Amino acid sequence: MKRSGMIAGAMGVLFGAILSTSVQAAAMSKDAIAERLKPVGDVCLQGQDCGGAAPAPAAGGAKSPADLYASACAACHNTGAAGAPKKGDAAAWAPRIKQGKDTLYNHAMNGFNAMPARGGNPSLSDDNIKSIVDYIVENSK
């Protein structure tokens, strides 16, 4: 009885090894490999006919200083996080405004104290930064 159980167990292991090998061989066929490696999509450059619908134009054009402020600065300057002066707090902004806009622009572009350069948004242009600073100053006098 013991011997037949051992034989059956050995046959099961052997059958499992054969089945596993055939599954691995199927998964490693050249067609299967090529299917797994094929590109997910194609690059279509502007001006090329790529057989699909034309991309939608960017909505809204340029963002207003208020929109830029809301997306990059409001998290800290609306709450006072990390010691940021709140927009609209004339007392907190007065000494900063007195330093001049060039200093404020420099601090906004390059970072100052806990504020990261460009408010942590490196995609903002110099003109964007200046318009945000002007917006904050006008709303904090």
Short mmCIF file of N, CA and C in Angstrom, two decimals:
data_model
loop_
_atom_site.label_atom_id
_atom_site.label_comp_id
_atom_site.label_asym_id
_atom_site.label_seq_id
_atom_site.Cartn_x
_atom_site.Cartn_y
_atom_site.Cartn_z
N MET A 1 0.82 -1.17 0.00
CA MET A 1 0.00 0.00 0.00
C MET A 1 0.88 1.25 0.00
N LYS A 2 1.93 1.23 0.80
CA LYS A 2 2.83 2.37 0.85
C LYS A 2 3.51 2.58 -0.50
N ARG A 3 3.90 1.48 -1.09
CA ARG A 3 4.63 1.54 -2.34
C ARG A 3 3.73 2.13 -3.44
N SER A 4 2.46 1.74 -3.50
CA SER A 4 1.57 2.25 -4.54
C SER A 4 1.31 3.75 -4.33
N GLY A 5 1.26 4.19 -3.09
CA GLY A 5 1.09 5.62 -2.81
C GLY A 5 2.31 6.41 -3.25
N MET A 6 3.49 5.85 -3.05
CA MET A 6 4.72 6.51 -3.47
C MET A 6 4.80 6.58 -4.99
N ILE A 7 4.38 5.48 -5.63
CA ILE A 7 4.41 5.46 -7.10
C ILE A 7 3.43 6.48 -7.65
N ALA A 8 2.24 6.53 -7.06
CA ALA A 8 1.23 7.50 -7.52
C ALA A 8 1.74 8.93 -7.30
N GLY A 9 2.38 9.18 -6.19
CA GLY A 9 2.93 10.52 -5.92
C GLY A 9 4.02 10.89 -6.91
N ALA A 10 4.89 9.92 -7.21
CA ALA A 10 5.97 10.17 -8.17
C ALA A 10 5.40 10.43 -9.55
N MET A 11 4.36 9.70 -9.93
CA MET A 11 3.72 9.89 -11.23
C MET A 11 3.07 11.28 -11.29
N GLY A 12 2.47 11.72 -10.19
CA GLY A 12 1.86 13.06 -10.14
C GLY A 12 2.89 14.15 -10.33
N VAL A 13 4.02 14.01 -9.67
CA VAL A 13 5.10 14.99 -9.80
C VAL A 13 5.62 15.01 -11.23
N LEU A 14 5.81 13.82 -11.81
CA LEU A 14 6.29 13.71 -13.18
C LEU A 14 5.29 14.33 -14.15
N PHE A 15 4.01 14.04 -13.99
CA PHE A 15 2.97 14.61 -14.85
C PHE A 15 2.95 16.14 -14.72
N GLY A 16 3.06 16.64 -13.49
CA GLY A 16 3.09 18.09 -13.26
C GLY A 16 4.27 18.75 -13.93
N ALA A 17 5.42 18.11 -13.89
CA ALA A 17 6.63 18.66 -14.52
C ALA A 17 6.46 18.71 -16.03
N ILE A 18 5.87 17.65 -16.61
CA ILE A 18 5.66 17.61 -18.06
C ILE A 18 4.67 18.70 -18.47
N LEU A 19 3.59 18.82 -17.73
CA LEU A 19 2.57 19.83 -18.03
C LEU A 19 3.16 21.23 -17.90
N SER A 20 3.93 21.48 -16.87
CA SER A 20 4.56 22.78 -16.66
C SER A 20 5.50 23.12 -17.80
N THR A 21 6.27 22.15 -18.25
CA THR A 21 7.21 22.37 -19.35
C THR A 21 6.48 22.72 -20.63
N SER A 22 5.37 22.05 -20.91
CA SER A 22 4.63 22.34 -22.14
C SER A 22 3.97 23.72 -22.06
N VAL A 23 3.51 24.13 -20.89
CA VAL A 23 2.92 25.46 -20.72
C VAL A 23 4.00 26.52 -20.91
N GLN A 24 5.17 26.30 -20.33
CA GLN A 24 6.26 27.25 -20.49
C GLN A 24 6.71 27.34 -21.94
N ALA A 25 6.75 26.21 -22.63
CA ALA A 25 7.15 26.21 -24.04
C ALA A 25 6.15 27.00 -24.87
N ALA A 26 4.87 26.86 -24.59
CA ALA A 26 3.86 27.61 -25.33
C ALA A 26 4.00 29.10 -25.05
N ALA A 27 4.27 29.44 -23.81
CA ALA A 27 4.41 30.85 -23.45
C ALA A 27 5.67 31.47 -24.05
N MET A 28 6.65 30.64 -24.38
CA MET A 28 7.90 31.14 -24.91
C MET A 28 7.98 31.06 -26.43
N SER A 29 6.88 30.70 -27.11
CA SER A 29 6.92 30.62 -28.57
C SER A 29 7.21 32.02 -29.13
N LYS A 30 7.78 32.05 -30.30
CA LYS A 30 8.15 33.34 -30.90
C LYS A 30 6.93 34.22 -31.11
N ASP A 31 5.81 33.64 -31.48
CA ASP A 31 4.60 34.43 -31.69
C ASP A 31 4.11 35.04 -30.37
N ALA A 32 4.15 34.25 -29.31
CA ALA A 32 3.70 34.74 -28.01
C ALA A 32 4.62 35.86 -27.52
N ILE A 33 5.90 35.70 -27.72
CA ILE A 33 6.86 36.73 -27.31
C ILE A 33 6.64 38.00 -28.11
N ALA A 34 6.46 37.85 -29.43
CA ALA A 34 6.22 39.02 -30.28
C ALA A 34 4.95 39.74 -29.87
N GLU A 35 3.92 39.01 -29.50
CA GLU A 35 2.65 39.61 -29.07
C GLU A 35 2.84 40.42 -27.79
N ARG A 36 3.62 39.89 -26.86
CA ARG A 36 3.86 40.61 -25.60
C ARG A 36 4.73 41.84 -25.79
N LEU A 37 5.60 41.84 -26.79
CA LEU A 37 6.53 42.94 -27.00
C LEU A 37 6.04 43.99 -27.99
N LYS A 38 4.91 43.75 -28.64
CA LYS A 38 4.46 44.71 -29.65
C LYS A 38 4.12 46.04 -28.98
N PRO A 39 4.29 47.16 -29.69
CA PRO A 39 4.02 48.48 -29.11
C PRO A 39 2.55 48.62 -28.72
N VAL A 40 2.32 49.39 -27.67
CA VAL A 40 0.97 49.65 -27.21
C VAL A 40 0.28 50.63 -28.15
N GLY A 41 1.01 51.54 -28.72
CA GLY A 41 0.44 52.54 -29.61
C GLY A 41 1.51 53.08 -30.54
N ASP A 42 1.13 54.05 -31.33
CA ASP A 42 2.05 54.68 -32.26
C ASP A 42 2.14 56.17 -31.94
N VAL A 43 3.26 56.76 -32.28
CA VAL A 43 3.44 58.19 -32.10
C VAL A 43 2.91 58.87 -33.36
N CYS A 44 2.09 59.87 -33.16
CA CYS A 44 1.53 60.63 -34.27
C CYS A 44 1.90 62.09 -34.05
N LEU A 45 2.68 62.63 -34.95
CA LEU A 45 3.12 64.00 -34.80
C LEU A 45 2.14 64.96 -35.45
N GLN A 46 2.10 66.17 -34.92
CA GLN A 46 1.20 67.17 -35.46
C GLN A 46 1.47 67.36 -36.95
N GLY A 47 0.40 67.42 -37.73
CA GLY A 47 0.53 67.60 -39.16
C GLY A 47 0.50 66.30 -39.93
N GLN A 48 0.62 65.17 -39.25
CA GLN A 48 0.57 63.86 -39.91
C GLN A 48 -0.87 63.36 -39.90
N ASP A 49 -1.22 62.62 -40.96
CA ASP A 49 -2.52 61.97 -41.00
C ASP A 49 -2.37 60.63 -40.31
N CYS A 50 -2.91 60.51 -39.12
CA CYS A 50 -2.72 59.30 -38.34
C CYS A 50 -3.97 58.43 -38.31
N GLY A 51 -4.93 58.76 -39.14
CA GLY A 51 -6.10 57.91 -39.27
C GLY A 51 -7.12 58.06 -38.16
N GLY A 52 -6.98 59.02 -37.32
CA GLY A 52 -7.93 59.21 -36.23
C GLY A 52 -8.47 60.62 -36.24
N ALA A 53 -9.26 60.91 -35.27
CA ALA A 53 -9.82 62.25 -35.14
C ALA A 53 -8.73 63.23 -34.75
N ALA A 54 -8.88 64.46 -35.18
CA ALA A 54 -7.91 65.50 -34.84
C ALA A 54 -8.02 65.78 -33.35
N PRO A 55 -6.90 66.07 -32.70
CA PRO A 55 -6.95 66.38 -31.28
C PRO A 55 -7.72 67.68 -31.04
N ALA A 56 -8.38 67.73 -29.91
CA ALA A 56 -9.14 68.93 -29.57
C ALA A 56 -8.16 70.03 -29.22
N PRO A 57 -8.44 71.27 -29.62
CA PRO A 57 -7.56 72.37 -29.25
C PRO A 57 -7.59 72.59 -27.74
N ALA A 58 -6.52 73.14 -27.23
CA ALA A 58 -6.44 73.42 -25.80
C ALA A 58 -7.57 74.37 -25.41
N ALA A 59 -8.24 74.04 -24.35
CA ALA A 59 -9.39 74.84 -23.92
C ALA A 59 -8.94 76.07 -23.16
N GLY A 60 -9.59 77.17 -23.46
CA GLY A 60 -9.44 78.36 -22.64
C GLY A 60 -8.24 79.22 -22.90
N GLY A 61 -7.23 78.76 -23.60
CA GLY A 61 -6.05 79.59 -23.85
C GLY A 61 -5.29 79.85 -22.57
N ALA A 62 -4.78 81.08 -22.46
CA ALA A 62 -3.97 81.45 -21.31
C ALA A 62 -4.82 81.53 -20.04
N LYS A 63 -4.22 81.13 -18.94
CA LYS A 63 -4.92 81.19 -17.65
C LYS A 63 -4.75 82.57 -17.04
N SER A 64 -5.74 82.98 -16.29
CA SER A 64 -5.67 84.27 -15.60
C SER A 64 -4.75 84.14 -14.39
N PRO A 65 -4.26 85.28 -13.89
CA PRO A 65 -3.44 85.22 -12.67
C PRO A 65 -4.18 84.55 -11.50
N ALA A 66 -5.49 84.77 -11.42
CA ALA A 66 -6.27 84.14 -10.34
C ALA A 66 -6.28 82.62 -10.50
N ASP A 67 -6.41 82.14 -11.74
CA ASP A 67 -6.38 80.69 -11.98
C ASP A 67 -5.00 80.11 -11.67
N LEU A 68 -3.95 80.83 -12.09
CA LEU A 68 -2.59 80.37 -11.80
C LEU A 68 -2.34 80.33 -10.30
N TYR A 69 -2.79 81.37 -9.60
CA TYR A 69 -2.66 81.42 -8.15
C TYR A 69 -3.37 80.22 -7.51
N ALA A 70 -4.59 79.97 -7.97
CA ALA A 70 -5.37 78.87 -7.39
C ALA A 70 -4.70 77.52 -7.60
N SER A 71 -4.03 77.35 -8.74
CA SER A 71 -3.42 76.06 -9.03
C SER A 71 -2.04 75.88 -8.39
N ALA A 72 -1.33 76.97 -8.12
CA ALA A 72 0.05 76.81 -7.65
C ALA A 72 0.32 77.39 -6.26
N CYS A 73 -0.44 78.38 -5.84
CA CYS A 73 -0.06 79.13 -4.64
C CYS A 73 -1.08 79.07 -3.50
N ALA A 74 -2.34 78.85 -3.85
CA ALA A 74 -3.41 78.96 -2.87
C ALA A 74 -3.27 77.99 -1.70
N ALA A 75 -2.72 76.82 -1.94
CA ALA A 75 -2.62 75.82 -0.86
C ALA A 75 -1.90 76.39 0.35
N CYS A 76 -0.87 77.19 0.12
CA CYS A 76 -0.13 77.77 1.25
C CYS A 76 -0.58 79.19 1.57
N HIS A 77 -0.79 80.00 0.53
CA HIS A 77 -1.10 81.41 0.77
C HIS A 77 -2.56 81.67 1.13
N ASN A 78 -3.42 80.67 1.06
CA ASN A 78 -4.79 80.82 1.59
C ASN A 78 -4.86 80.35 3.03
N THR A 79 -3.96 79.47 3.42
CA THR A 79 -4.02 78.86 4.75
C THR A 79 -2.93 79.33 5.70
N GLY A 80 -1.86 79.89 5.15
CA GLY A 80 -0.72 80.28 5.99
C GLY A 80 0.21 79.12 6.28
N ALA A 81 0.10 78.05 5.51
CA ALA A 81 0.95 76.87 5.73
C ALA A 81 2.42 77.23 5.65
N ALA A 82 3.21 76.63 6.50
CA ALA A 82 4.67 76.81 6.55
C ALA A 82 5.06 78.28 6.70
N GLY A 83 4.19 79.07 7.31
CA GLY A 83 4.51 80.47 7.55
C GLY A 83 4.27 81.40 6.37
N ALA A 84 3.60 80.91 5.35
CA ALA A 84 3.32 81.74 4.17
C ALA A 84 2.34 82.85 4.55
N PRO A 85 2.63 84.09 4.12
CA PRO A 85 1.67 85.16 4.40
C PRO A 85 0.39 84.93 3.59
N LYS A 86 -0.75 85.08 4.24
CA LYS A 86 -2.02 84.85 3.56
C LYS A 86 -2.35 85.97 2.60
N LYS A 87 -2.87 85.59 1.44
CA LYS A 87 -3.32 86.59 0.47
C LYS A 87 -4.43 87.40 1.13
N GLY A 88 -4.34 88.71 1.02
CA GLY A 88 -5.34 89.58 1.62
C GLY A 88 -4.95 90.11 2.99
N ASP A 89 -3.92 89.57 3.59
CA ASP A 89 -3.47 90.03 4.91
C ASP A 89 -2.51 91.20 4.72
N ALA A 90 -3.07 92.41 4.72
CA ALA A 90 -2.29 93.62 4.43
C ALA A 90 -1.13 93.80 5.41
N ALA A 91 -1.35 93.49 6.68
CA ALA A 91 -0.28 93.66 7.68
C ALA A 91 0.89 92.72 7.40
N ALA A 92 0.61 91.50 6.99
CA ALA A 92 1.67 90.54 6.72
C ALA A 92 2.41 90.88 5.42
N TRP A 93 1.68 91.44 4.46
CA TRP A 93 2.29 91.73 3.16
C TRP A 93 2.98 93.09 3.10
N ALA A 94 2.61 94.04 3.95
CA ALA A 94 3.17 95.40 3.87
C ALA A 94 4.69 95.42 3.87
N PRO A 95 5.39 94.75 4.81
CA PRO A 95 6.85 94.79 4.77
C PRO A 95 7.44 94.10 3.54
N ARG A 96 6.74 93.12 3.04
CA ARG A 96 7.21 92.42 1.84
C ARG A 96 7.04 93.30 0.61
N ILE A 97 5.90 93.95 0.52
CA ILE A 97 5.62 94.85 -0.60
C ILE A 97 6.61 96.02 -0.60
N LYS A 98 6.98 96.46 0.59
CA LYS A 98 7.92 97.58 0.72
C LYS A 98 9.29 97.24 0.14
N GLN A 99 9.65 95.95 0.10
CA GLN A 99 10.94 95.53 -0.46
C GLN A 99 10.98 95.71 -1.98
N GLY A 100 9.83 95.85 -2.60
CA GLY A 100 9.77 96.05 -4.04
C GLY A 100 9.41 94.77 -4.79
N LYS A 101 8.83 94.99 -5.97
CA LYS A 101 8.36 93.84 -6.74
C LYS A 101 9.52 92.97 -7.24
N ASP A 102 10.66 93.58 -7.54
CA ASP A 102 11.79 92.77 -8.02
C ASP A 102 12.19 91.73 -6.97
N THR A 103 12.18 92.12 -5.71
CA THR A 103 12.50 91.18 -4.63
C THR A 103 11.43 90.10 -4.53
N LEU A 104 10.17 90.50 -4.62
CA LEU A 104 9.09 89.53 -4.56
C LEU A 104 9.15 88.56 -5.74
N TYR A 105 9.42 89.09 -6.93
CA TYR A 105 9.56 88.23 -8.11
C TYR A 105 10.71 87.23 -7.90
N ASN A 106 11.84 87.72 -7.40
CA ASN A 106 13.00 86.87 -7.16
C ASN A 106 12.67 85.76 -6.16
N HIS A 107 12.01 86.12 -5.06
CA HIS A 107 11.66 85.11 -4.06
C HIS A 107 10.70 84.08 -4.65
N ALA A 108 9.75 84.54 -5.45
CA ALA A 108 8.77 83.61 -6.03
C ALA A 108 9.44 82.69 -7.05
N MET A 109 10.35 83.22 -7.83
CA MET A 109 10.99 82.42 -8.88
C MET A 109 12.04 81.46 -8.32
N ASN A 110 12.78 81.90 -7.32
CA ASN A 110 13.91 81.11 -6.81
C ASN A 110 13.67 80.46 -5.47
N GLY A 111 12.53 80.74 -4.85
CA GLY A 111 12.23 80.19 -3.54
C GLY A 111 12.73 81.09 -2.43
N PHE A 112 12.07 81.00 -1.29
CA PHE A 112 12.46 81.82 -0.15
C PHE A 112 11.91 81.17 1.11
N ASN A 113 12.76 81.02 2.12
CA ASN A 113 12.39 80.33 3.35
C ASN A 113 11.79 78.97 3.00
N ALA A 114 10.56 78.70 3.42
CA ALA A 114 9.96 77.38 3.16
C ALA A 114 9.31 77.27 1.79
N MET A 115 9.20 78.39 1.08
CA MET A 115 8.54 78.36 -0.23
C MET A 115 9.51 77.82 -1.29
N PRO A 116 9.08 76.80 -2.02
CA PRO A 116 9.95 76.28 -3.09
C PRO A 116 9.96 77.21 -4.29
N ALA A 117 10.98 77.11 -5.10
CA ALA A 117 11.05 77.90 -6.33
C ALA A 117 9.79 77.67 -7.17
N ARG A 118 9.27 78.74 -7.70
CA ARG A 118 8.08 78.71 -8.57
C ARG A 118 6.90 78.05 -7.88
N GLY A 119 6.86 78.17 -6.55
CA GLY A 119 5.75 77.59 -5.80
C GLY A 119 5.66 76.08 -5.95
N GLY A 120 6.78 75.47 -6.34
CA GLY A 120 6.80 74.02 -6.54
C GLY A 120 6.28 73.60 -7.91
N ASN A 121 6.02 74.55 -8.79
CA ASN A 121 5.50 74.22 -10.13
C ASN A 121 6.50 74.73 -11.17
N PRO A 122 7.46 73.90 -11.58
CA PRO A 122 8.51 74.35 -12.50
C PRO A 122 8.00 74.71 -13.90
N SER A 123 6.75 74.36 -14.21
CA SER A 123 6.23 74.67 -15.54
C SER A 123 5.76 76.12 -15.67
N LEU A 124 5.69 76.84 -14.56
CA LEU A 124 5.26 78.24 -14.62
C LEU A 124 6.37 79.09 -15.24
N SER A 125 6.01 79.92 -16.20
CA SER A 125 6.98 80.81 -16.84
C SER A 125 7.26 82.00 -15.93
N ASP A 126 8.31 82.76 -16.25
CA ASP A 126 8.60 83.97 -15.50
C ASP A 126 7.42 84.93 -15.53
N ASP A 127 6.79 85.07 -16.70
CA ASP A 127 5.63 85.95 -16.82
C ASP A 127 4.48 85.46 -15.95
N ASN A 128 4.28 84.13 -15.88
CA ASN A 128 3.25 83.58 -15.00
C ASN A 128 3.53 83.96 -13.55
N ILE A 129 4.77 83.78 -13.14
CA ILE A 129 5.16 84.08 -11.75
C ILE A 129 4.91 85.55 -11.45
N LYS A 130 5.34 86.42 -12.36
CA LYS A 130 5.16 87.86 -12.14
C LYS A 130 3.68 88.22 -12.06
N SER A 131 2.86 87.60 -12.90
CA SER A 131 1.43 87.92 -12.86
C SER A 131 0.79 87.43 -11.56
N ILE A 132 1.25 86.31 -11.03
CA ILE A 132 0.74 85.81 -9.75
C ILE A 132 1.15 86.74 -8.62
N VAL A 133 2.42 87.14 -8.62
CA VAL A 133 2.90 88.07 -7.58
C VAL A 133 2.10 89.36 -7.64
N ASP A 134 1.90 89.91 -8.83
CA ASP A 134 1.11 91.14 -8.97
C ASP A 134 -0.31 90.94 -8.45
N TYR A 135 -0.88 89.77 -8.74
CA TYR A 135 -2.23 89.45 -8.28
C TYR A 135 -2.29 89.41 -6.75
N ILE A 136 -1.33 88.76 -6.13
CA ILE A 136 -1.30 88.67 -4.67
C ILE A 136 -1.13 90.07 -4.06
N VAL A 137 -0.18 90.84 -4.62
CA VAL A 137 0.07 92.18 -4.09
C VAL A 137 -1.18 93.04 -4.19
N GLU A 138 -1.84 93.03 -5.34
CA GLU A 138 -3.04 93.85 -5.52
C GLU A 138 -4.16 93.45 -4.57
N ASN A 139 -4.18 92.19 -4.19
CA ASN A 139 -5.22 91.71 -3.29
C ASN A 139 -4.78 91.64 -1.82
N SER A 140 -3.63 92.26 -1.53
CA SER A 140 -3.11 92.21 -0.17
C SER A 140 -2.69 93.59 0.32
N LYS A 141 -3.18 94.62 -0.27
CA LYS A 141 -2.84 96.00 0.17
C LYS A 141 -3.82 96.47 1.22
#
